[in-house]
XYZ file of N, CA and C in Angstrom:
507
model
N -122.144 88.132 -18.301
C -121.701 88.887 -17.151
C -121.205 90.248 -17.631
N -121.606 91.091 -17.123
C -121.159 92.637 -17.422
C -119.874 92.985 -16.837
N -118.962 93.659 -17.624
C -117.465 93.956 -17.407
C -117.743 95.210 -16.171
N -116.669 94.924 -15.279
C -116.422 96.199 -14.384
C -115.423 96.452 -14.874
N -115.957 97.814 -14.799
C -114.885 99.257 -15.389
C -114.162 99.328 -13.927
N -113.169 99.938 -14.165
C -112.594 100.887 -12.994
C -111.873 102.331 -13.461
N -112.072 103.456 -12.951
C -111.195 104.357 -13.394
C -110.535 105.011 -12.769
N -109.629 105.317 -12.528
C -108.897 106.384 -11.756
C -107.556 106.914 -11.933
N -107.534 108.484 -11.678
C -106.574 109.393 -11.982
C -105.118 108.962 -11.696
N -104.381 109.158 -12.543
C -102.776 108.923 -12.207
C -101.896 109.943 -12.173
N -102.445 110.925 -13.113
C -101.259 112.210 -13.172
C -102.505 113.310 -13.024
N -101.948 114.147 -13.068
C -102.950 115.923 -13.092
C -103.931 115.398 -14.718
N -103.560 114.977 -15.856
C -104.645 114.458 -16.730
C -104.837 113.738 -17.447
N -104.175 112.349 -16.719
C -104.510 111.051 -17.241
C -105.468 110.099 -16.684
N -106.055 109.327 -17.156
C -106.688 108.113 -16.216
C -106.449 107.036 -17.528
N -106.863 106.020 -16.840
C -106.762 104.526 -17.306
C -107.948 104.183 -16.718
N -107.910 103.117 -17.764
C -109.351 102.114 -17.118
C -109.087 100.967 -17.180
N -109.342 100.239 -17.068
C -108.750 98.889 -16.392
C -110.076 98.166 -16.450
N -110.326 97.029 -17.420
C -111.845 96.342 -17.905
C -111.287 94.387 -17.304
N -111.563 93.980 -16.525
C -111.865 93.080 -16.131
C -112.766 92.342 -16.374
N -112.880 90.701 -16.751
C -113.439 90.002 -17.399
C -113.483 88.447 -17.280
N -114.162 88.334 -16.569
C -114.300 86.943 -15.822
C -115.054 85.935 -16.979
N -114.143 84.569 -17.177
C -114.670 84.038 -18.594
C -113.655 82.694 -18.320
N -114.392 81.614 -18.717
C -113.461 80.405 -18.606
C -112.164 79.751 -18.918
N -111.291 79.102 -18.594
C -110.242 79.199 -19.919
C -110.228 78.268 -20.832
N -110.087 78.805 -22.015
C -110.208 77.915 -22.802
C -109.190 76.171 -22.701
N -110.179 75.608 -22.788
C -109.728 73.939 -23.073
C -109.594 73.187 -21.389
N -110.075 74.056 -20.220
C -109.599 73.716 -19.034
C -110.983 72.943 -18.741
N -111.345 71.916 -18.608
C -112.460 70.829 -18.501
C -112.948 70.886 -17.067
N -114.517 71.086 -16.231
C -114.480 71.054 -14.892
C -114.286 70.203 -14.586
N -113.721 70.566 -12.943
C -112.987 69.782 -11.871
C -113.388 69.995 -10.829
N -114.346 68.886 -10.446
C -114.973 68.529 -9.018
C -113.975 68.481 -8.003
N -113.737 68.574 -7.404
C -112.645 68.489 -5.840
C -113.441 67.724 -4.882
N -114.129 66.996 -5.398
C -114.347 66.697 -4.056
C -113.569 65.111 -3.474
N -112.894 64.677 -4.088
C -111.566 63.857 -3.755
C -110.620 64.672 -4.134
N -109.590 63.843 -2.887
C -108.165 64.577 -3.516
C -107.480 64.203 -4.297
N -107.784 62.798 -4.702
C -107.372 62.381 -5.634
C -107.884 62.794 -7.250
N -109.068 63.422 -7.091
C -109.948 64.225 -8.387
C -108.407 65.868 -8.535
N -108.669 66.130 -7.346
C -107.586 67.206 -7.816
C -106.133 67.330 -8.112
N -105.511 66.154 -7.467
C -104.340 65.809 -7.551
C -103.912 65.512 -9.331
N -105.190 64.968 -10.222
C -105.257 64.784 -11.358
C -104.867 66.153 -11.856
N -106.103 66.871 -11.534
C -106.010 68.347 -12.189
C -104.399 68.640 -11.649
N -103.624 68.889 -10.946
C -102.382 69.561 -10.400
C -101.186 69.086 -11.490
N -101.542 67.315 -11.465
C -100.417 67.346 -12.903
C -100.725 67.762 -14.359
N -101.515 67.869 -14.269
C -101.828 69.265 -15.855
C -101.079 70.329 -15.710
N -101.283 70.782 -14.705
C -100.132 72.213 -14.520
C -99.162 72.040 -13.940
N -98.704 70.685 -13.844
C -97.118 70.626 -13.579
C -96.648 71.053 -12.128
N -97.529 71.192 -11.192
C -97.103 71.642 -10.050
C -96.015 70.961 -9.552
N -96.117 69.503 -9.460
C -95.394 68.740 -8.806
C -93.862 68.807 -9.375
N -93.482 68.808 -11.153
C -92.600 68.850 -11.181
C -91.507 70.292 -10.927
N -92.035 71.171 -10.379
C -91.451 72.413 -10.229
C -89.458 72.331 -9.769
N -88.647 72.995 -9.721
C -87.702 72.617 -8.832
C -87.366 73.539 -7.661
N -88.391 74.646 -7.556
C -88.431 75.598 -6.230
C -89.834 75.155 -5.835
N -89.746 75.235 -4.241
C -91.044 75.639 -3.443
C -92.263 76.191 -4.900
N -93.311 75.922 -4.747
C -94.508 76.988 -5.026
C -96.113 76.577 -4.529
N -96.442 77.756 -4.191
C -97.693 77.501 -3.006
C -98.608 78.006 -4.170
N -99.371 77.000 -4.546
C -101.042 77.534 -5.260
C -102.097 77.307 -4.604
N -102.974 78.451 -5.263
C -104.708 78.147 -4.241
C -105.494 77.898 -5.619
N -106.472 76.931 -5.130
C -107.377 76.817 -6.414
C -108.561 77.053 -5.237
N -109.319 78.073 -6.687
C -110.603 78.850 -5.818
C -112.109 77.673 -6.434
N -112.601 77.607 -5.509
C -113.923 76.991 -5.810
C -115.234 77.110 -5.445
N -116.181 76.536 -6.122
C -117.257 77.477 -6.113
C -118.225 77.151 -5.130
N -119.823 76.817 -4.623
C -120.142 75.965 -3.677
C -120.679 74.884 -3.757
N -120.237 74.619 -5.319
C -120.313 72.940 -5.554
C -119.289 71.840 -5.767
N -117.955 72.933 -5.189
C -116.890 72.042 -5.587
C -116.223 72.158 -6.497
N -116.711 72.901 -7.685
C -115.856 72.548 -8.931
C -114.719 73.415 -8.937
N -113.528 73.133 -9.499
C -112.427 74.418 -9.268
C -112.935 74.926 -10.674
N -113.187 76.379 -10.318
C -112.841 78.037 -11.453
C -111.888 78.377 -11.466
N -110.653 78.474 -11.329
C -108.859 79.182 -11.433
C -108.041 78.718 -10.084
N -107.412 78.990 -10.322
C -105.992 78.483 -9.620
C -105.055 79.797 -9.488
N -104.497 79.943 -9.055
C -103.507 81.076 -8.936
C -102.445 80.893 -8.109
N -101.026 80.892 -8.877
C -99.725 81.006 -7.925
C -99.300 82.203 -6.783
N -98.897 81.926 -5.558
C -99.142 83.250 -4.391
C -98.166 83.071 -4.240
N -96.768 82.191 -4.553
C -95.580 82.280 -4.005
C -94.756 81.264 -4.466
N -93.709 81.698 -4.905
C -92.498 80.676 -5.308
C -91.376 81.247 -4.794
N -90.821 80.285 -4.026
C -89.481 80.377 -2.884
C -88.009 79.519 -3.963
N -87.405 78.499 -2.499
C -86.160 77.799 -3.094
C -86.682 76.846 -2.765
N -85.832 75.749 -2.834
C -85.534 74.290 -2.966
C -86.128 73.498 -1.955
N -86.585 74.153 -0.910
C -87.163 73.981 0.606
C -87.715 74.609 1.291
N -88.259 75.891 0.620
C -89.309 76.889 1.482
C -89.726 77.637 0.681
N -91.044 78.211 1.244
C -91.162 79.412 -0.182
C -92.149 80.508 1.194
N -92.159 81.723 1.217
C -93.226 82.481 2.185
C -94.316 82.445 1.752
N -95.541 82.572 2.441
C -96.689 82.284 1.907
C -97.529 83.404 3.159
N -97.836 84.270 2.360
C -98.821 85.521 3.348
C -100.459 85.365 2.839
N -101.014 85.319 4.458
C -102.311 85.222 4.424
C -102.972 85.666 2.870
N -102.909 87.576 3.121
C -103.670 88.299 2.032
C -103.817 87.184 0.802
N -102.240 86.971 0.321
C -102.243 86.522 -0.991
C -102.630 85.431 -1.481
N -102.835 85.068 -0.502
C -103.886 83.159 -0.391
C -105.194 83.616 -0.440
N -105.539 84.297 0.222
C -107.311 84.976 -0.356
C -107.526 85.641 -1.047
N -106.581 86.515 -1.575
C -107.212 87.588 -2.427
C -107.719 87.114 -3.786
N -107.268 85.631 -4.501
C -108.008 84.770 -5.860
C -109.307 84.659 -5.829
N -109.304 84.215 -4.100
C -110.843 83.758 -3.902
C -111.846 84.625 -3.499
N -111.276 86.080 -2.951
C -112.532 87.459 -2.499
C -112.393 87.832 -4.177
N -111.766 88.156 -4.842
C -111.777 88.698 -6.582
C -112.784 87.854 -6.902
N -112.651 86.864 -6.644
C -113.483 85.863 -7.589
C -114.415 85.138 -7.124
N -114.773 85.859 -6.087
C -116.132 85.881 -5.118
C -116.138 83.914 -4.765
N -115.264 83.645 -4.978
C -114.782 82.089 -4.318
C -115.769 81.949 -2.603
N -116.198 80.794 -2.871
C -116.816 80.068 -1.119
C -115.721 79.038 -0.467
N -114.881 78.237 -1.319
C -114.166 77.882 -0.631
C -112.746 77.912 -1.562
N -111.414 77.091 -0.747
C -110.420 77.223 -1.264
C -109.318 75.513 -0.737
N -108.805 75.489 -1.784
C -107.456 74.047 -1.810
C -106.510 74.902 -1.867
N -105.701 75.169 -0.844
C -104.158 75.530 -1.281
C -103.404 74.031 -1.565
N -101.917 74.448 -2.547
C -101.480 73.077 -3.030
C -100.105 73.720 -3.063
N -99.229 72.965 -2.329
C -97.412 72.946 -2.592
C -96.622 72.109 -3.194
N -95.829 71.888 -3.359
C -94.646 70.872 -3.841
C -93.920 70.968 -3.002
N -93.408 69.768 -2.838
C -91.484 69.590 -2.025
C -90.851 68.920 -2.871
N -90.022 69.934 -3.591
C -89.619 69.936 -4.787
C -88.128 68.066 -4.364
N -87.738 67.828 -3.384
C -87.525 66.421 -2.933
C -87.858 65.695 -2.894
N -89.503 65.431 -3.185
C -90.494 64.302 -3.447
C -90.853 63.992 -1.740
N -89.938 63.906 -0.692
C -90.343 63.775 0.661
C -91.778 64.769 0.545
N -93.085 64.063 0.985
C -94.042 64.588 1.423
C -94.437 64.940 2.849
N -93.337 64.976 3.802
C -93.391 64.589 4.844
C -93.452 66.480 5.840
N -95.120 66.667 6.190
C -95.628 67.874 6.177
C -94.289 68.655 7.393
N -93.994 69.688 7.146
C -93.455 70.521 8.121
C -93.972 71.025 8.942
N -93.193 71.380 10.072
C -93.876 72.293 11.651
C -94.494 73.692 10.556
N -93.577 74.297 9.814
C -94.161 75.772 9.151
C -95.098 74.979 8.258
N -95.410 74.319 7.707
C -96.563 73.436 6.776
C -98.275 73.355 7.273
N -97.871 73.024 8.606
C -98.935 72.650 9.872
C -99.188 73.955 10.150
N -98.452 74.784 10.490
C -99.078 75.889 11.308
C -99.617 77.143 10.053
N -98.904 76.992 8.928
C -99.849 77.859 7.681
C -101.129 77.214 7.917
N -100.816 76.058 7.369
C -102.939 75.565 7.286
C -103.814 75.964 8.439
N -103.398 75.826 9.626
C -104.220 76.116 11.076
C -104.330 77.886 10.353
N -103.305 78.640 10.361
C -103.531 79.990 10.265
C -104.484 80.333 9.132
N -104.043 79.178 7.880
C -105.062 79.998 6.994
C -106.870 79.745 7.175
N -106.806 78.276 7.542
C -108.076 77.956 8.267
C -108.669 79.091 8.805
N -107.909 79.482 10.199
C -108.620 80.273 11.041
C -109.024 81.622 10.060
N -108.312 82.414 9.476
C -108.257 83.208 8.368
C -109.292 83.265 7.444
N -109.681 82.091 7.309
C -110.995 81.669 6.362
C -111.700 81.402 6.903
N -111.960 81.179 8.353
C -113.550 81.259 8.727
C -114.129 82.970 9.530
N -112.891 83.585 9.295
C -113.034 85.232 9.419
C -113.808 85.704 8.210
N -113.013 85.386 7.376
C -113.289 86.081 5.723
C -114.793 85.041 4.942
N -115.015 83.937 5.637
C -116.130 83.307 4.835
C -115.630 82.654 3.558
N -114.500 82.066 3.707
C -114.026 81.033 2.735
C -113.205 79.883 3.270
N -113.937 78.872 3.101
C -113.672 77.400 3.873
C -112.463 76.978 3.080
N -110.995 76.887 3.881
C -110.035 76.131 3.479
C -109.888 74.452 3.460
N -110.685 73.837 2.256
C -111.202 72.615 2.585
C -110.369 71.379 2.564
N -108.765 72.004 1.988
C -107.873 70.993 2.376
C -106.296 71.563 1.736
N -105.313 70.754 1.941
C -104.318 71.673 1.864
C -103.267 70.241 1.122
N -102.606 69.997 0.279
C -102.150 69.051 -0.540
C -101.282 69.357 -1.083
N -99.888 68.533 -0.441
C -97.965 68.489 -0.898
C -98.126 67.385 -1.894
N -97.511 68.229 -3.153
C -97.171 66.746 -4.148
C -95.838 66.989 -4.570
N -95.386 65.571 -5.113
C -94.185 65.510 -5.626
C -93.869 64.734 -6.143
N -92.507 64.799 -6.668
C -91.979 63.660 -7.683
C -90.889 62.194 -6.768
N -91.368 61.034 -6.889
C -90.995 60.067 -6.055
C -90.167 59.791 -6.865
N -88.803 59.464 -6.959
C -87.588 59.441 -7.529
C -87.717 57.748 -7.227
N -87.466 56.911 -5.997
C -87.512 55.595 -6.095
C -88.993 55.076 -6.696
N -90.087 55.369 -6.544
C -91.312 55.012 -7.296
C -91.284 55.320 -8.948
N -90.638 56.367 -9.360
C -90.674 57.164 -10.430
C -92.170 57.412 -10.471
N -92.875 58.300 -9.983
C -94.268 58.627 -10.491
C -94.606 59.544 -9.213
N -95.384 60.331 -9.730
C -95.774 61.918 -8.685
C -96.465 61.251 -7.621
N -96.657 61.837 -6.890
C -97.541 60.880 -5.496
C -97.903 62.547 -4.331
N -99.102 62.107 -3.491
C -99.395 63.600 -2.661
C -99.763 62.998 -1.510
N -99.981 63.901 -0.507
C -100.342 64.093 0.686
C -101.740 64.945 1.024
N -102.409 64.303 1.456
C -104.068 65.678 1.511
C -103.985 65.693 3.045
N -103.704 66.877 3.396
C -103.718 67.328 5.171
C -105.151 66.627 5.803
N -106.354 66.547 4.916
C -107.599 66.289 5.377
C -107.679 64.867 5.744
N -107.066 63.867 4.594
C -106.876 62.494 4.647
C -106.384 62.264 5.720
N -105.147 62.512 6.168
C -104.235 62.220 6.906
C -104.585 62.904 8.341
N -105.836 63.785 8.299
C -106.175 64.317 9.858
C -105.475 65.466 10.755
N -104.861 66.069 9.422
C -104.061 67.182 10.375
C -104.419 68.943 10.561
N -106.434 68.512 9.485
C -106.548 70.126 9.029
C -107.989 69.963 10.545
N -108.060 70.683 11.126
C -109.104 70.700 11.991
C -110.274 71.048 11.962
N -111.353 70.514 12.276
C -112.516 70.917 12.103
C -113.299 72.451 11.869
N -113.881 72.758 10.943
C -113.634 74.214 10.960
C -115.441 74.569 11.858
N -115.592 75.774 12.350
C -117.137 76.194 12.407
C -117.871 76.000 11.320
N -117.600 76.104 10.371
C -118.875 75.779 9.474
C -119.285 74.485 8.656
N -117.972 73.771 9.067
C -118.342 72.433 8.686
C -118.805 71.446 10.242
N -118.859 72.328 10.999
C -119.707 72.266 12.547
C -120.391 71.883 12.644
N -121.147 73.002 11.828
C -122.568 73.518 11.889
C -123.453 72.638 10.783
């Protein structure tokens, strides 16, 4: 793949260039998504679940499913974190992504989805069938203190992400 340059002026006679470079990471093994339980695997590799603030990740994927990167868009407190449209897509337009998993923690182990929980996914849904990237499911994990062992929630499983147009069609 050929590097894009970018250049542009900063002062009366400087510029920078800025070389971007799309390349795998090392030792990160592919990851089919197409259970949530396939990704929920991948999530405790990176420790999402044990976090102790809010944090909202999107893992971008390609149109066979497999996740290419992940990227953190927001880390809040103990019980909320903000989460803006842009920054939930912008992993997946960079990285020319077809679809997308956003993934949270409730850093309480309660998986038990919120009114603001429900109405992000509807928004980012709708959001992604504007922009041409299918939000194909949306997944709270956490640490179960009486179970002792991480455990999740997939909005899709459970019937709360809605049918989108292009999975319509």
């Amino acid at each position: 793949m050929q590097p894009e340059l970018i250049k542009f002026p900063v002062k009366e006679h400087w510029a920078y260039e800025v070389k971007a470079v799309r390349q795998p990471v090392p030792g990160l093994k592919p990851v089919q998504a197409n259970q949530p339980e396939a990704v929920f695997d991948f999530l405790k590799t990176i420790g999402v679940a044990d976090e102790a603030q809010e944090v909202f990740i999107v893992l971008v994927l390609n149109t066979k499913n497999f996740i290419t990167g992940y990227c953190e868009v927001s880390r809040g407190l103990v019980d909320r974190t903000h989460v803006a449209c842009r920054e939930v897509f912008r992993p997946a337009l960079i990285n020319g992504a077809s679809k997308i998993i956003v993934v949270h923690n409730h850093p309480s182990g309660v998986l038990t989805p919120s009114h603001q929980d429900r109405t992000i996914t509807n928004n980012l849904q709708e959001a992604g069938e504007l922009l041409g990237v299918e939000v194909i499911d949306h997944l709270i994990v956490g640490y179960c203190l009486n179970k002792q062992k991480h455990h999740f929630l997939s909005f899709r499983q459970e019937g709360f992400m809605s049918i989108s147009k292009q999975q319509a069609a």
